[in-house]
PDB file of C-alpha atoms in Angstrom:
ATOM      1  CA  MET A 294       0.000   0.000   0.000  1.00  0.00           C
ATOM      2  CA  ARG A 295       1.324   3.438  -0.904  1.00  0.00           C
ATOM      3  CA  TYR A 296       0.426   6.108   1.654  1.00  0.00           C
ATOM      4  CA  SER A 297       1.571   8.990  -0.534  1.00  0.00           C
ATOM      5  CA  TYR A 298       2.576   9.335  -4.160  1.00  0.00           C
ATOM      6  CA  GLN A 299       5.637  11.099  -2.790  1.00  0.00           C
ATOM      7  CA  HIS A 300       6.425   8.405  -0.221  1.00  0.00           C
ATOM      8  CA  THR A 301      10.090   8.545   0.683  1.00  0.00           C
ATOM      9  CA  ALA A 302      10.537   4.794   0.273  1.00  0.00           C
ATOM     10  CA  CYS A 303       9.697   5.148  -3.425  1.00  0.00           C
ATOM     11  CA  ARG A 304      12.161   7.919  -4.171  1.00  0.00           C
ATOM     12  CA  PRO A 305      15.527   7.242  -5.840  1.00  0.00           C
ATOM     13  CA  PRO A 306      18.695   8.883  -4.508  1.00  0.00           C
ATOM     14  CA  ASN A 307      19.041  12.569  -5.271  1.00  0.00           C
ATOM     15  CA  PRO A 308      20.912  12.843  -8.610  1.00  0.00           C
ATOM     16  CA  ARG A 309      22.208  16.292  -7.635  1.00  0.00           C
ATOM     17  CA  CYS A 310      24.487  14.974  -4.890  1.00  0.00           C
ATOM     18  CA  THR A 311      27.325  12.496  -4.743  1.00  0.00           C
ATOM     19  CA  ILE A 312      27.014   9.966  -1.913  1.00  0.00           C
ATOM     20  CA  TYR A 313      30.395   8.810  -0.609  1.00  0.00           C
ATOM     21  CA  SER A 314      29.102   6.551   2.138  1.00  0.00           C
ATOM     22  CA  ARG A 315      25.696   5.423   3.319  1.00  0.00           C
ATOM     23  CA  GLY A 316      24.071   3.046   5.764  1.00  0.00           C
ATOM     24  CA  ILE A 317      24.509   1.951   9.366  1.00  0.00           C
ATOM     25  CA  SER A 318      26.452  -0.994  10.767  1.00  0.00           C
ATOM     26  CA  GLN A 319      24.980  -3.474  13.225  1.00  0.00           C
ATOM     27  CA  GLY A 320      27.162  -2.018  15.952  1.00  0.00           C
ATOM     28  CA  GLU A 321      25.804   1.446  15.219  1.00  0.00           C
ATOM     29  CA  LYS A 322      22.233   0.155  15.284  1.00  0.00           C
ATOM     30  CA  ASP A 323      22.839  -1.389  18.688  1.00  0.00           C
ATOM     31  CA  TYR A 324      24.359   1.827  19.972  1.00  0.00           C
ATOM     32  CA  ILE A 325      21.507   3.996  18.674  1.00  0.00           C
ATOM     33  CA  VAL A 326      18.985   1.850  20.550  1.00  0.00           C
ATOM     34  CA  TRP A 327      21.163   1.763  23.656  1.00  0.00           C
ATOM     35  CA  LYS A 328      21.681   5.531  23.722  1.00  0.00           C
ATOM     36  CA  HIS A 329      17.981   6.270  23.304  1.00  0.00           C
ATOM     37  CA  ASN A 330      17.064   3.832  26.066  1.00  0.00           C
ATOM     38  CA  TYR A 331      19.788   5.102  28.387  1.00  0.00           C
ATOM     39  CA  LEU A 332      18.423   8.641  28.129  1.00  0.00           C
ATOM     40  CA  ARG A 333      14.804   7.486  28.380  1.00  0.00           C
ATOM     41  CA  SER A 334      15.679   5.498  31.511  1.00  0.00           C
ATOM     42  CA  LEU A 335      17.344   8.570  32.998  1.00  0.00           C
ATOM     43  CA  VAL A 336      14.173  10.614  32.623  1.00  0.00           C
ATOM     44  CA  ALA A 337      11.796   7.775  33.520  1.00  0.00           C
ATOM     45  CA  GLN A 338      13.483   7.299  36.888  1.00  0.00           C
ATOM     46  CA  GLY A 339      13.414  11.005  37.664  1.00  0.00           C
ATOM     47  CA  TYR A 340      17.203  11.378  37.486  1.00  0.00           C
ATOM     48  CA  GLU A 341      17.151  14.272  35.008  1.00  0.00           C
ATOM     49  CA  ARG A 342      17.285  17.292  37.281  1.00  0.00           C
ATOM     50  CA  THR A 343      17.508  19.904  34.519  1.00  0.00           C
ATOM     51  CA  ASN A 344      14.377  21.981  35.097  1.00  0.00           C
ATOM     52  CA  ASN A 345      13.267  19.236  37.547  1.00  0.00           C
ATOM     53  CA  GLN A 346      11.964  16.779  34.956  1.00  0.00           C
ATOM     54  CA  PRO A 347       9.478  14.432  36.713  1.00  0.00           C
ATOM     55  CA  PRO A 348       9.593  10.610  36.477  1.00  0.00           C
ATOM     56  CA  ALA A 349       7.586   8.749  33.849  1.00  0.00           C
ATOM     57  CA  ALA A 350       4.998   6.084  34.651  1.00  0.00           C
ATOM     58  CA  ASN A 351       4.736   4.636  31.118  1.00  0.00           C
ATOM     59  CA  MET A 352       8.064   5.118  29.319  1.00  0.00           C
ATOM     60  CA  MET A 353       8.584   2.329  26.763  1.00  0.00           C
ATOM     61  CA  GLN A 354      11.894   0.644  26.017  1.00  0.00           C
ATOM     62  CA  MET A 355      12.839   1.185  22.375  1.00  0.00           C
ATOM     63  CA  VAL A 356      13.764  -1.481  19.833  1.00  0.00           C
ATOM     64  CA  TRP A 357      15.256  -1.241  16.358  1.00  0.00           C
ATOM     65  CA  ASP A 358      12.833  -1.412  13.441  1.00  0.00           C
ATOM     66  CA  GLU A 359      14.157  -2.232   9.963  1.00  0.00           C
ATOM     67  CA  GLU A 360      11.139  -0.815   8.152  1.00  0.00           C
ATOM     68  CA  LEU A 361      11.597   2.550   9.822  1.00  0.00           C
ATOM     69  CA  ALA A 362      15.321   2.345   9.102  1.00  0.00           C
ATOM     70  CA  THR A 363      14.740   1.616   5.410  1.00  0.00           C
ATOM     71  CA  VAL A 364      12.565   4.698   5.019  1.00  0.00           C
ATOM     72  CA  ALA A 365      15.000   6.784   7.083  1.00  0.00           C
ATOM     73  CA  GLN A 366      17.867   5.694   4.839  1.00  0.00           C
ATOM     74  CA  LYS A 367      15.869   6.679   1.762  1.00  0.00           C
ATOM     75  CA  HIS A 368      15.393  10.101   3.344  1.00  0.00           C
ATOM     76  CA  ALA A 369      19.112  10.432   4.043  1.00  0.00           C
ATOM     77  CA  ASP A 370      19.806   9.468   0.416  1.00  0.00           C
ATOM     78  CA  GLN A 371      18.026  12.657  -0.676  1.00  0.00           C
ATOM     79  CA  CYS A 372      20.915  14.748   0.732  1.00  0.00           C
ATOM     80  CA  ILE A 373      18.440  17.415   1.826  1.00  0.00           C
ATOM     81  CA  PHE A 374      18.390  18.709   5.385  1.00  0.00           C
ATOM     82  CA  ALA A 375      14.622  18.982   5.672  1.00  0.00           C
ATOM     83  CA  HIS A 376      11.880  16.748   7.037  1.00  0.00           C
ATOM     84  CA  ASP A 377       9.818  14.746   4.598  1.00  0.00           C
ATOM     85  CA  CYS A 378       6.043  15.036   4.955  1.00  0.00           C
ATOM     86  CA  PRO A 379       4.364  12.906   7.670  1.00  0.00           C
ATOM     87  CA  GLU A 380       2.484  10.779   5.130  1.00  0.00           C
ATOM     88  CA  CYS A 381       5.719  10.395   3.135  1.00  0.00           C
ATOM     89  CA  ARG A 382       7.264   8.328   5.929  1.00  0.00           C
ATOM     90  CA  SER A 383       4.180   6.578   7.351  1.00  0.00           C
ATOM     91  CA  VAL A 384       4.131   2.784   7.571  1.00  0.00           C
ATOM     92  CA  GLU A 385       1.220   0.372   7.826  1.00  0.00           C
ATOM     93  CA  ALA A 386       1.334   0.046  11.599  1.00  0.00           C
ATOM     94  CA  PHE A 387       1.421   3.720  12.573  1.00  0.00           C
ATOM     95  CA  SER A 388       2.283   7.313  11.771  1.00  0.00           C
ATOM     96  CA  VAL A 389       5.972   8.072  12.095  1.00  0.00           C
ATOM     97  CA  GLY A 390       7.917  10.865  13.803  1.00  0.00           C
ATOM     98  CA  GLN A 391      11.346  12.048  12.723  1.00  0.00           C
ATOM     99  CA  ASN A 392      14.540  13.674  13.982  1.00  0.00           C
ATOM    100  CA  ILE A 393      17.249  14.870  11.599  1.00  0.00           C
ATOM    101  CA  ALA A 394      20.702  16.352  12.104  1.00  0.00           C
ATOM    102  CA  THR A 395      23.544  17.416   9.828  1.00  0.00           C
ATOM    103  CA  ARG A 396      27.233  18.259  10.006  1.00  0.00           C
ATOM    104  CA  ALA A 397      29.476  19.791   7.353  1.00  0.00           C
ATOM    105  CA  LYS A 398      33.220  19.214   7.091  1.00  0.00           C
ATOM    106  CA  THR A 399      36.048  20.807   5.179  1.00  0.00           C
ATOM    107  CA  GLY A 400      39.206  18.965   4.171  1.00  0.00           C
ATOM    108  CA  ASN A 401      39.791  15.731   2.317  1.00  0.00           C
ATOM    109  CA  THR A 402      39.321  13.208   5.139  1.00  0.00           C
ATOM    110  CA  LEU A 403      36.044  11.319   5.097  1.00  0.00           C
ATOM    111  CA  PRO A 404      34.165  11.989   8.359  1.00  0.00           C
ATOM    112  CA  VAL A 405      33.304   9.206  10.779  1.00  0.00           C
ATOM    113  CA  PRO A 406      29.659   8.994  11.925  1.00  0.00           C
ATOM    114  CA  ASN A 407      29.230  10.136  15.509  1.00  0.00           C
ATOM    115  CA  TRP A 408      25.914   8.823  16.787  1.00  0.00           C
ATOM    116  CA  GLU A 409      26.815   9.524  20.408  1.00  0.00           C
ATOM    117  CA  SER A 410      27.075  13.280  19.985  1.00  0.00           C
ATOM    118  CA  THR A 411      24.205  13.394  17.483  1.00  0.00           C
ATOM    119  CA  ILE A 412      21.683  11.730  19.800  1.00  0.00           C
ATOM    120  CA  GLN A 413      23.027  13.627  22.794  1.00  0.00           C
ATOM    121  CA  SER A 414      22.494  16.904  20.945  1.00  0.00           C
ATOM    122  CA  LEU A 415      18.823  15.993  20.472  1.00  0.00           C
ATOM    123  CA  TYR A 416      18.499  15.238  24.159  1.00  0.00           C
ATOM    124  CA  ASP A 417      20.296  18.400  25.255  1.00  0.00           C
ATOM    125  CA  GLU A 418      17.230  20.431  24.304  1.00  0.00           C
ATOM    126  CA  VAL A 419      15.992  19.373  27.752  1.00  0.00           C
ATOM    127  CA  LYS A 420      17.631  22.561  29.028  1.00  0.00           C
ATOM    128  CA  ASP A 421      14.798  24.528  27.415  1.00  0.00           C
ATOM    129  CA  PHE A 422      11.971  22.131  28.284  1.00  0.00           C
ATOM    130  CA  TYR A 423       9.716  22.492  31.323  1.00  0.00           C
ATOM    131  CA  PRO A 424       7.487  19.926  33.057  1.00  0.00           C
ATOM    132  CA  LYS A 425       4.376  22.056  32.564  1.00  0.00           C
ATOM    133  CA  TRP A 426       4.503  21.089  28.865  1.00  0.00           C
ATOM    134  CA  ILE A 427       4.492  17.311  29.424  1.00  0.00           C
ATOM    135  CA  SER A 428       0.873  16.411  30.180  1.00  0.00           C
ATOM    136  CA  PRO A 429      -0.756  17.436  28.000  1.00  0.00           C
ATOM    137  CA  PHE A 430       1.994  18.186  25.503  1.00  0.00           C
ATOM    138  CA  ARG A 431       1.958  21.812  24.446  1.00  0.00           C
ATOM    139  CA  ALA A 432       5.582  22.887  24.079  1.00  0.00           C
ATOM    140  CA  PRO A 433       6.058  26.181  22.256  1.00  0.00           C
ATOM    141  CA  LYS A 434       7.678  26.307  18.837  1.00  0.00           C
ATOM    142  CA  TYR A 435      10.583  28.300  20.282  1.00  0.00           C
ATOM    143  CA  PRO A 436      12.909  27.566  21.896  1.00  0.00           C
ATOM    144  CA  MET A 437      13.255  24.368  19.897  1.00  0.00           C
ATOM    145  CA  THR A 438      12.648  21.245  21.992  1.00  0.00           C
ATOM    146  CA  GLY A 439      10.905  18.950  19.497  1.00  0.00           C
ATOM    147  CA  HIS A 440      13.941  16.714  18.975  1.00  0.00           C
ATOM    148  CA  TYR A 441      14.096  16.021  22.706  1.00  0.00           C
ATOM    149  CA  THR A 442      10.370  15.416  23.047  1.00  0.00           C
ATOM    150  CA  GLN A 443      10.234  12.993  20.102  1.00  0.00           C
ATOM    151  CA  ALA A 444      13.221  10.994  21.332  1.00  0.00           C
ATOM    152  CA  LEU A 445      11.642  10.833  24.815  1.00  0.00           C
ATOM    153  CA  TRP A 446       8.002  10.355  23.773  1.00  0.00           C
ATOM    154  CA  ALA A 447       6.793   7.540  26.023  1.00  0.00           C
ATOM    155  CA  THR A 448       4.777   5.531  23.492  1.00  0.00           C
ATOM    156  CA  SER A 449       7.313   5.780  20.653  1.00  0.00           C
ATOM    157  CA  TRP A 450       8.976   2.402  21.088  1.00  0.00           C
ATOM    158  CA  LYS A 451      10.483   1.695  17.679  1.00  0.00           C
ATOM    159  CA  VAL A 452      13.365   3.536  16.068  1.00  0.00           C
ATOM    160  CA  GLY A 453      15.166   3.172  12.752  1.00  0.00           C
ATOM    161  CA  CYS A 454      17.827   5.476  11.350  1.00  0.00           C
ATOM    162  CA  GLY A 455      19.694   6.254   8.149  1.00  0.00           C
ATOM    163  CA  TYR A 456      22.967   8.016   7.365  1.00  0.00           C
ATOM    164  CA  THR A 457      24.847   9.443   4.395  1.00  0.00           C
ATOM    165  CA  ILE A 458      28.094  11.269   3.742  1.00  0.00           C
ATOM    166  CA  HIS A 459      27.660  13.334   0.612  1.00  0.00           C
ATOM    167  CA  SER A 460      28.598  16.425  -1.307  1.00  0.00           C
ATOM    168  CA  TYR A 461      25.890  18.742  -2.484  1.00  0.00           C
ATOM    169  CA  SER A 462      26.361  20.538  -5.783  1.00  0.00           C
ATOM    170  CA  ASN A 463      24.593  23.693  -4.582  1.00  0.00           C
ATOM    171  CA  ASP A 464      26.984  24.239  -1.656  1.00  0.00           C
ATOM    172  CA  PRO A 465      30.650  23.891  -2.674  1.00  0.00           C
ATOM    173  CA  ARG A 466      31.958  25.389   0.602  1.00  0.00           C
ATOM    174  CA  PHE A 467      32.175  21.980   2.230  1.00  0.00           C
ATOM    175  CA  GLN A 468      33.836  18.847   0.961  1.00  0.00           C
ATOM    176  CA  TYR A 469      31.610  16.522   2.969  1.00  0.00           C
ATOM    177  CA  VAL A 470      28.181  16.794   4.535  1.00  0.00           C
ATOM    178  CA  GLU A 471      26.734  14.220   6.953  1.00  0.00           C
ATOM    179  CA  LEU A 472      22.990  13.681   7.201  1.00  0.00           C
ATOM    180  CA  TYR A 473      21.505  11.737  10.114  1.00  0.00           C
ATOM    181  CA  THR A 474      17.841  10.674   9.971  1.00  0.00           C
ATOM    182  CA  CYS A 475      15.955   8.781  12.681  1.00  0.00           C
ATOM    183  CA  ASN A 476      12.317   7.731  12.338  1.00  0.00           C
ATOM    184  CA  TYR A 477      10.171   6.853  15.366  1.00  0.00           C
ATOM    185  CA  GLY A 478       6.975   4.898  15.699  1.00  0.00           C
ATOM    186  CA  PRO A 479       4.337   5.469  16.745  1.00  0.00           C
ATOM    187  CA  THR A 480       4.893   9.167  16.246  1.00  0.00           C
ATOM    188  CA  GLY A 481       5.326  11.571  19.113  1.00  0.00           C
ATOM    189  CA  ASN A 482       4.929  15.334  19.435  1.00  0.00           C
ATOM    190  CA  LEU A 483       1.141  15.083  19.343  1.00  0.00           C
ATOM    191  CA  TYR A 484      -0.340  18.325  20.587  1.00  0.00           C
ATOM    192  CA  MET A 485      -2.480  17.994  23.733  1.00  0.00           C
ATOM    193  CA  GLN A 486      -1.546  14.314  24.141  1.00  0.00           C
ATOM    194  CA  ASP A 487       0.752  13.161  26.939  1.00  0.00           C
ATOM    195  CA  MET A 488       4.458  13.193  26.198  1.00  0.00           C
ATOM    196  CA  TYR A 489       4.497  10.749  29.091  1.00  0.00           C
ATOM    197  CA  LYS A 490       2.383  10.059  32.134  1.00  0.00           C
ATOM    198  CA  ILE A 491       3.884  11.664  35.190  1.00  0.00           C
ATOM    199  CA  GLY A 492       4.048   9.283  38.137  1.00  0.00           C
ATOM    200  CA  PRO A 493       6.057   6.544  39.845  1.00  0.00           C
ATOM    201  CA  THR A 494       8.330   4.709  37.432  1.00  0.00           C
ATOM    202  CA  CYS A 495       6.610   1.852  35.556  1.00  0.00           C
ATOM    203  CA  SER A 496       3.371   2.374  37.497  1.00  0.00           C
ATOM    204  CA  GLN A 497       1.296   2.749  34.304  1.00  0.00           C
ATOM    205  CA  CYS A 498       3.004   0.486  31.782  1.00  0.00           C
ATOM    206  CA  PRO A 499       0.783  -0.270  28.745  1.00  0.00           C
ATOM    207  CA  GLU A 500      -0.870  -3.641  28.202  1.00  0.00           C
ATOM    208  CA  ASN A 501       1.410  -6.409  26.920  1.00  0.00           C
ATOM    209  CA  THR A 502       4.456  -4.855  28.559  1.00  0.00           C
ATOM    210  CA  CYS A 503       6.461  -5.636  31.668  1.00  0.00           C
ATOM    211  CA  CYS A 504       9.012  -3.865  33.827  1.00  0.00           C
ATOM    212  CA  GLY A 505      11.913  -4.907  36.027  1.00  0.00           C
ATOM    213  CA  ARG A 506      11.398  -8.071  38.059  1.00  0.00           C
ATOM    214  CA  GLN A 507       8.165  -8.819  36.224  1.00  0.00           C
ATOM    215  CA  CYS A 508      10.120  -9.089  32.959  1.00  0.00           C
ATOM    216  CA  GLU A 509      12.630 -11.444  34.564  1.00  0.00           C
ATOM    217  CA  MET A 510       9.833 -13.748  35.687  1.00  0.00           C
ATOM    218  CA  MET A 511       8.403 -13.766  32.154  1.00  0.00           C
ATOM    219  CA  GLY A 512      11.733 -14.393  30.462  1.00  0.00           C
ATOM    220  CA  VAL A 513      11.562 -11.024  28.699  1.00  0.00           C
ATOM    221  CA  ARG A 514      14.782  -9.094  28.269  1.00  0.00           C
ATOM    222  CA  SER A 515      14.710  -5.739  30.031  1.00  0.00           C
ATOM    223  CA  ASP A 516      18.058  -3.968  30.036  1.00  0.00           C
ATOM    224  CA  PHE A 517      17.053  -0.563  31.384  1.00  0.00           C
ATOM    225  CA  ASP A 518      15.543   0.323  34.728  1.00  0.00           C
ATOM    226  CA  GLY A 519      12.331   2.283  34.593  1.00  0.00           C
ATOM    227  CA  LEU A 520      11.302   1.298  31.060  1.00  0.00           C
ATOM    228  CA  CYS A 521       8.302  -0.807  30.038  1.00  0.00           C
ATOM    229  CA  SER A 522       9.388  -3.653  27.740  1.00  0.00           C
ATOM    230  CA  LYS A 523       7.134  -5.021  25.034  1.00  0.00           C
ATOM    231  CA  VAL A 524       6.018  -8.636  25.496  1.00  0.00           C
ATOM    232  CA  ARG A 525       5.795 -10.307  22.113  1.00  0.00           C
ATOM    233  CA  ALA A 526       2.318 -11.511  21.252  1.00  0.00           C
ATOM    234  CA  SER A 527       3.813 -14.894  20.364  1.00  0.00           C
ATOM    235  CA  GLU A 528       4.947 -15.308  23.980  1.00  0.00           C
ATOM    236  CA  GLU A 529       1.530 -14.796  25.497  1.00  0.00           C
ATOM    237  CA  PHE A 530      -0.121 -17.815  27.026  1.00  0.00           C
ATOM    238  CA  GLN A 531      -3.663 -18.602  25.969  1.00  0.00           C
ATOM    239  CA  ARG A 532      -5.613 -20.281  28.735  1.00  0.00           C
ATOM    240  CA  ASN A 533      -8.090 -22.200  26.558  1.00  0.00           C
ATOM    241  CA  SER A 534      -5.435 -24.811  25.698  1.00  0.00           C
ATOM    242  CA  SER A 535      -4.460 -23.036  22.501  1.00  0.00           C
ATOM    243  CA  TRP A 536      -0.914 -21.793  22.548  1.00  0.00           C
ATOM    244  CA  ARG A 537       0.802 -18.880  20.917  1.00  0.00           C
ATOM    245  CA  LEU A 538       4.265 -20.216  20.371  1.00  0.00           C
ATOM    246  CA  ARG A 539       7.660 -18.631  20.411  1.00  0.00           C
ATOM    247  CA  HIS A 540       9.398 -18.004  17.120  1.00  0.00           C
ATOM    248  CA  ASP A 541      12.178 -20.500  17.682  1.00  0.00           C
ATOM    249  CA  THR A 542      11.102 -23.973  18.840  1.00  0.00           C
ATOM    250  CA  LEU A 543       8.449 -25.829  20.765  1.00  0.00           C
ATOM    251  CA  GLU A 544       9.418 -28.726  22.979  1.00  0.00           C
ATOM    252  CA  THR A 545       7.156 -31.731  22.367  1.00  0.00           C
ATOM    253  CA  MET A 546       7.093 -35.244  23.749  1.00  0.00           C
ATOM    254  CA  ASN A 547       9.119 -36.667  20.866  1.00  0.00           C
ATOM    255  CA  SER A 548      11.566 -33.727  20.955  1.00  0.00           C
ATOM    256  CA  ASP A 549      10.627 -32.610  17.456  1.00  0.00           C
ATOM    257  CA  SER A 550      10.759 -28.876  16.867  1.00  0.00           C
ATOM    258  CA  ILE A 551       8.101 -26.816  15.179  1.00  0.00           C
ATOM    259  CA  LYS A 552       9.655 -23.849  13.400  1.00  0.00           C
ATOM    260  CA  LEU A 553       7.647 -20.664  13.311  1.00  0.00           C
ATOM    261  CA  ASN A 554       7.920 -17.727  10.953  1.00  0.00           C
ATOM    262  CA  SER A 555       8.180 -14.410  12.712  1.00  0.00           C
ATOM    263  CA  ASP A 556       9.830 -11.031  12.363  1.00  0.00           C
ATOM    264  CA  HIS A 557       9.366 -10.580  16.100  1.00  0.00           C
ATOM    265  CA  TRP A 558       6.935  -7.663  15.947  1.00  0.00           C
ATOM    266  CA  HIS A 559       4.719  -8.310  12.960  1.00  0.00           C
ATOM    267  CA  HIS A 560       3.986 -11.943  13.686  1.00  0.00           C
ATOM    268  CA  THR A 561       3.065 -14.759  11.407  1.00  0.00           C
ATOM    269  CA  TYR A 562       2.902 -17.760  13.663  1.00  0.00           C
ATOM    270  CA  TRP A 563       1.113 -21.017  14.241  1.00  0.00           C
ATOM    271  CA  ILE A 564      -1.580 -21.549  16.823  1.00  0.00           C
ATOM    272  CA  CYS A 565      -1.968 -25.239  17.627  1.00  0.00           C
ATOM    273  CA  ARG A 566      -4.542 -26.931  19.814  1.00  0.00           C
ATOM    274  CA  TYR A 567      -3.347 -29.848  21.880  1.00  0.00           C
ATOM    275  CA  ASP A 568      -4.576 -32.577  24.144  1.00  0.00           C
ATOM    276  CA  LEU A 569      -2.697 -31.738  27.307  1.00  0.00           C
ATOM    277  CA  GLU A 570      -1.617 -33.730  30.274  1.00  0.00           C
ATOM    278  CA  THR A 571      -2.937 -32.800  33.684  1.00  0.00           C
ATOM    279  CA  PRO A 572      -2.122 -29.349  35.073  1.00  0.00           C
ATOM    280  CA  SER A 573       0.328 -30.899  37.507  1.00  0.00           C
ATOM    281  CA  SER A 574       2.679 -31.607  34.600  1.00  0.00           C
ATOM    282  CA  SER A 575       2.923 -27.930  33.680  1.00  0.00           C
ATOM    283  CA  HIS A 576       6.336 -26.397  34.100  1.00  0.00           C
ATOM    284  CA  TYR A 577       8.336 -23.338  33.170  1.00  0.00           C
ATOM    285  CA  ASN A 578      11.394 -23.819  31.002  1.00  0.00           C
ATOM    286  CA  GLY A 579      12.821 -20.326  31.294  1.00  0.00           C
ATOM    287  CA  SER A 580      11.215 -18.966  28.148  1.00  0.00           C
ATOM    288  CA  ILE A 581       7.665 -20.226  27.713  1.00  0.00           C
ATOM    289  CA  LEU A 582       5.136 -21.867  29.940  1.00  0.00           C
ATOM    290  CA  HIS A 583       4.084 -25.164  28.437  1.00  0.00           C
ATOM    291  CA  ARG A 584       2.716 -28.591  29.197  1.00  0.00           C
ATOM    292  CA  LYS A 585       3.847 -31.840  27.711  1.00  0.00           C
ATOM    293  CA  VAL A 586       1.864 -32.681  24.628  1.00  0.00           C
ATOM    294  CA  LYS A 587      -0.107 -35.892  24.251  1.00  0.00           C
ATOM    295  CA  LYS A 588      -1.531 -35.205  20.812  1.00  0.00           C
ATOM    296  CA  ILE A 589      -1.660 -32.314  18.391  1.00  0.00           C
ATOM    297  CA  GLN A 590      -5.268 -31.853  17.321  1.00  0.00           C
ATOM    298  CA  GLY A 591      -4.603 -29.340  14.555  1.00  0.00           C
ATOM    299  CA  CYS A 592      -2.948 -26.068  13.707  1.00  0.00           C
ATOM    300  CA  SER A 593      -3.857 -22.854  11.977  1.00  0.00           C
ATOM    301  CA  VAL A 594      -1.991 -19.762  10.931  1.00  0.00           C
ATOM    302  CA  ALA A 595      -2.541 -16.473  12.705  1.00  0.00           C
ATOM    303  CA  ILE A 596      -1.173 -13.019  12.047  1.00  0.00           C
ATOM    304  CA  SER A 597      -0.913 -10.282  14.618  1.00  0.00           C
ATOM    305  CA  LYS A 598       0.475  -6.786  14.558  1.00  0.00           C
ATOM    306  CA  SER A 599       1.836  -4.647  17.336  1.00  0.00           C
ATOM    307  CA  TYR A 600       0.680  -1.050  17.382  1.00  0.00           C
TER     308      TYR A 600
END
């Protein structure tokens, strides 16, 4: 489905610029997610004392999203330091927010991407942001704080970024120009909505999320204090003896494995109905709650989406 005839994903690279380097390594992806979550955790726990930022009750832990990253990379390939239109970067699951940054460099040495300082510069707008604008969100246009508020928007829990080093034919003053683009979903900076819910950390986590010790008990990875971690739909236990299975394997009586197709967040997975042994044989294997299977009665395919 095309959401706009000018959708960024459909646009070829800008022919008016020369791209010397593009894309993001796996290590950079990991760092981008880590840096966002580190800063979100700082605010969520009430540790950001600049202007006395209050703690967040519903701050989500972010994960990398390849679809957002693909569109962000297409934006960076345009070599234009300007936001694309909201519908130009939308995806099926949600509307998408965006932060962009640029640096220009003289000399003949190719610059090295610096995601640490780039993301930190977005966050540093906190110096101009006041708690009275959090709930509901109504920050003024100036001074500029929209980069900070998007990066810290509680319900934006997916991020994907793109990067280019390029020259631009209309500006010969600089040998190299870097363009950083990060897309966020669902979008933040929604006027008169809550940037986040003010209250005790993790006290109002959304449905299908967990926090802290609760995540440990569910076998869900939670690396940052104060953040609500998404529980994959495929890990949820259905009490009517149907089971939503994990994406890797299912342990059965004959030790066969059932492989499931999943991209982790947009799930295509099997739901199978079983004859089960008595409840006393239930046990927890560290990842999913399951019972030993006597007989598989039949399976069907289900698709779910996380919004």
